[in-house]
Short mmCIF file of C-alpha atoms in Angstrom, two decimals:
data_model
loop_
_atom_site.label_atom_id
_atom_site.label_comp_id
_atom_site.label_asym_id
_atom_site.label_seq_id
_atom_site.Cartn_x
_atom_site.Cartn_y
_atom_site.Cartn_z
CA UNK A 1 166.31 230.54 108.92
CA UNK A 2 167.97 227.42 110.61
CA UNK A 3 168.06 224.16 108.78
CA UNK A 4 166.81 222.07 111.66
CA UNK A 5 163.62 224.51 111.72
CA UNK A 6 162.28 223.34 108.22
CA UNK A 7 161.86 219.46 109.07
CA UNK A 8 160.12 220.84 112.30
CA UNK A 9 157.94 223.22 110.38
CA UNK A 10 157.09 220.49 107.76
CA UNK A 11 156.32 217.71 110.36
CA UNK A 12 154.04 220.37 112.40
CA UNK A 13 152.26 221.09 109.29
CA UNK A 14 151.76 217.55 108.23
CA UNK A 15 150.33 216.79 111.94
CA UNK A 16 148.07 219.97 111.47
CA UNK A 17 146.72 218.77 108.45
CA UNK A 18 146.37 215.25 109.51
CA UNK A 19 144.44 216.43 112.60
CA UNK A 20 142.00 218.74 110.63
CA UNK A 21 141.25 215.83 108.32
CA UNK A 22 140.61 213.43 111.33
CA UNK A 23 138.34 216.13 113.04
CA UNK A 24 136.42 216.55 109.77
CA UNK A 25 136.13 213.09 108.76
CA UNK A 26 134.87 212.17 112.41
CA UNK A 27 132.37 215.16 112.99
CA UNK A 28 130.79 214.40 109.14
CA UNK A 29 130.45 210.70 110.12
CA UNK A 30 128.88 211.46 113.40
CA UNK A 31 126.32 213.86 111.86
CA UNK A 32 125.63 211.45 108.84
CA UNK A 33 125.32 208.63 111.42
CA UNK A 34 122.65 210.67 113.48
CA UNK A 35 120.85 211.15 110.23
CA UNK A 36 120.57 207.66 109.92
CA UNK A 37 119.54 207.15 113.39
CA UNK A 38 116.94 209.72 113.05
CA UNK A 39 115.44 208.18 109.73
CA UNK A 40 115.43 204.61 111.66
CA UNK A 41 113.44 206.27 114.34
CA UNK A 42 111.04 207.51 111.83
CA UNK A 43 110.57 203.99 110.26
CA UNK A 44 110.03 202.40 113.52
CA UNK A 45 107.43 204.99 114.33
CA UNK A 46 105.52 204.16 111.32
CA UNK A 47 105.69 200.39 112.01
CA UNK A 48 104.52 201.44 115.53
CA UNK A 49 101.79 203.19 114.15
CA UNK A 50 100.64 200.27 112.01
CA UNK A 51 100.78 197.98 115.03
CA UNK A 52 98.74 200.26 117.25
CA UNK A 53 96.09 200.45 114.45
CA UNK A 54 96.21 196.78 113.89
CA UNK A 55 95.25 196.16 117.46
CA UNK A 56 92.39 198.22 117.08
CA UNK A 57 91.25 196.65 113.87
CA UNK A 58 91.66 193.24 115.51
CA UNK A 59 89.22 194.49 118.79
CA UNK A 60 86.72 195.75 115.88
CA UNK A 61 86.88 192.53 114.02
CA UNK A 62 86.55 190.50 117.21
CA UNK A 63 83.09 191.89 117.55
CA UNK A 64 82.03 189.92 114.64
CA UNK A 65 81.09 186.66 116.53
CA UNK A 66 80.83 184.64 113.26
CA UNK A 67 84.57 185.76 111.98
CA UNK A 68 87.13 183.31 111.10
CA UNK A 69 89.22 182.79 114.19
CA UNK A 70 92.13 181.38 112.51
CA UNK A 71 92.77 184.48 110.05
CA UNK A 72 92.37 186.91 113.16
CA UNK A 73 94.83 184.32 115.19
CA UNK A 74 97.48 185.04 112.46
CA UNK A 75 97.37 188.56 112.64
CA UNK A 76 97.59 188.62 116.49
CA UNK A 77 100.61 186.13 116.29
CA UNK A 78 102.18 188.13 113.37
CA UNK A 79 101.57 191.53 115.44
CA UNK A 80 103.44 190.04 118.29
CA UNK A 81 106.46 188.71 116.48
CA UNK A 82 106.70 192.08 114.73
CA UNK A 83 106.80 194.00 118.08
CA UNK A 84 109.47 191.79 119.35
CA UNK A 85 112.02 192.57 116.86
CA UNK A 86 114.12 195.45 117.47
CA UNK A 87 117.15 197.08 115.88
CA UNK A 88 119.86 199.17 117.19
CA UNK A 89 120.38 201.85 114.35
CA UNK A 90 124.14 202.48 115.39
CA UNK A 91 125.08 198.76 115.02
CA UNK A 92 122.75 197.52 112.32
CA UNK A 93 123.73 194.75 110.31
CA UNK A 94 122.39 193.34 106.96
CA UNK A 95 120.96 190.13 108.86
CA UNK A 96 119.14 192.25 111.24
CA UNK A 97 117.53 194.22 108.74
CA UNK A 98 116.40 191.07 106.76
CA UNK A 99 115.21 189.71 110.08
CA UNK A 100 113.26 192.64 110.61
CA UNK A 101 112.04 192.98 107.24
CA UNK A 102 110.70 189.42 107.18
CA UNK A 103 108.68 189.81 110.34
CA UNK A 104 107.20 192.88 109.09
CA UNK A 105 106.56 191.25 105.69
CA UNK A 106 104.70 188.46 107.43
CA UNK A 107 102.52 190.92 109.43
CA UNK A 108 101.75 192.43 105.95
CA UNK A 109 100.96 189.14 104.58
CA UNK A 110 98.65 188.19 107.56
CA UNK A 111 96.92 191.67 107.45
CA UNK A 112 96.25 191.28 103.89
CA UNK A 113 94.65 188.03 104.31
CA UNK A 114 92.44 189.07 106.97
CA UNK A 115 91.38 192.15 104.90
CA UNK A 116 90.77 189.85 101.86
CA UNK A 117 88.38 187.62 104.30
CA UNK A 118 86.47 190.77 105.60
CA UNK A 119 85.10 190.96 102.18
CA UNK A 120 82.71 188.40 102.86
CA UNK A 121 81.31 190.05 106.02
CA UNK A 122 79.06 192.80 104.94
CA UNK A 123 78.02 193.84 108.52
CA UNK A 124 81.61 194.44 109.25
CA UNK A 125 82.36 196.28 106.01
CA UNK A 126 79.74 198.57 106.87
CA UNK A 127 81.14 199.40 110.46
CA UNK A 128 82.26 202.97 110.35
CA UNK A 129 85.07 202.07 112.93
CA UNK A 130 86.27 199.35 110.98
CA UNK A 131 86.07 201.70 107.74
CA UNK A 132 88.09 204.39 109.27
CA UNK A 133 90.78 201.96 110.69
CA UNK A 134 90.91 200.52 107.22
CA UNK A 135 91.69 203.85 105.70
CA UNK A 136 94.05 204.81 108.33
CA UNK A 137 96.11 201.68 107.84
CA UNK A 138 96.33 202.24 104.15
CA UNK A 139 97.51 205.74 104.90
CA UNK A 140 100.03 204.19 107.30
CA UNK A 141 101.40 201.71 104.82
CA UNK A 142 102.24 204.63 102.39
CA UNK A 143 103.95 206.53 105.62
CA UNK A 144 105.85 203.25 105.90
CA UNK A 145 107.06 203.14 102.51
CA UNK A 146 108.16 206.82 102.83
CA UNK A 147 110.18 206.23 105.93
CA UNK A 148 111.82 203.15 104.61
CA UNK A 149 112.83 205.52 101.39
CA UNK A 150 114.14 208.15 103.59
CA UNK A 151 116.18 205.72 105.74
CA UNK A 152 117.79 204.35 102.59
CA UNK A 153 118.38 208.20 101.31
CA UNK A 154 120.23 208.83 104.76
CA UNK A 155 122.34 205.81 104.57
CA UNK A 156 123.59 206.84 100.95
CA UNK A 157 125.61 209.75 101.89
CA UNK A 158 126.87 208.15 105.07
CA UNK A 159 128.20 205.22 103.44
CA UNK A 160 129.70 207.46 100.59
CA UNK A 161 131.49 209.23 103.12
CA UNK A 162 132.89 205.98 105.13
CA UNK A 163 133.71 203.96 101.80
CA UNK A 164 135.57 206.59 99.73
CA UNK A 165 139.19 206.98 100.01
CA UNK A 166 141.18 208.03 101.85
CA UNK A 167 137.97 208.25 104.28
CA UNK A 168 137.89 204.68 104.35
CA UNK A 169 141.26 204.44 106.33
CA UNK A 170 139.91 206.78 109.19
CA UNK A 171 136.41 204.80 109.20
CA UNK A 172 138.25 201.57 110.07
CA UNK A 173 140.27 203.42 112.88
CA UNK A 174 137.29 205.00 114.21
CA UNK A 175 134.98 202.12 113.70
CA UNK A 176 132.31 203.41 111.20
CA UNK A 177 131.05 200.80 109.60
CA UNK A 178 128.99 200.99 106.19
CA UNK A 179 125.17 200.37 106.83
CA UNK A 180 122.88 198.17 104.92
CA UNK A 181 119.88 199.47 102.87
CA UNK A 182 116.16 198.49 103.28
CA UNK A 183 115.32 195.97 100.58
CA UNK A 184 112.18 194.99 99.20
CA UNK A 185 110.30 192.24 100.99
CA UNK A 186 110.79 188.85 99.92
CA UNK A 187 108.72 187.85 96.70
CA UNK A 188 108.28 191.48 95.92
CA UNK A 189 109.86 190.94 92.50
CA UNK A 190 107.24 188.38 91.31
CA UNK A 191 104.34 189.63 89.23
CA UNK A 192 101.04 189.67 91.09
CA UNK A 193 98.43 187.33 89.52
CA UNK A 194 95.19 189.05 89.35
CA UNK A 195 92.05 187.54 88.58
CA UNK A 196 88.92 189.25 87.61
CA UNK A 197 85.76 187.11 88.00
CA UNK A 198 82.65 189.17 86.99
CA UNK A 199 80.34 186.24 87.77
#
């Protein structure tokens, strides 16, 4: 074997190994990124279902002529803000996710106030359409929680893949940045005050 052939074989082997590593990294990162996008789509679908249900709930509640208009107005405004906030899952930033979370938290808060206020309206509480919508909202809140958890579960392997060395080198070259997780809504860490009044 000629001496000049050995360096050529070594260089060719290094190039081939580097190429295979790059292709493997890229393909895995793309697949994991698609999983994150799918999980985010499920989160948005769950929130969209809640927004649709809230629209129906508001129409049902508006039928009660003496119902408190300010509470209803707060829900309508919070729902409008929530539907205006959109995020591109391929470019998601912690700030965008925090803003999305705050807007959705505002809607949850307004909706909670509405449901508490409804307790004072026996005719509305007995309305079958309202009761059905209320049950569907509870179910949808559980679906949202599940979708958010699955979103975080999809982000974990993606972030592990792009952050670990030596993949982190290629992640920078191919513009695969790590993605933020869904955090709890602001104030969720505080204990809830429960007051029982049996009088």
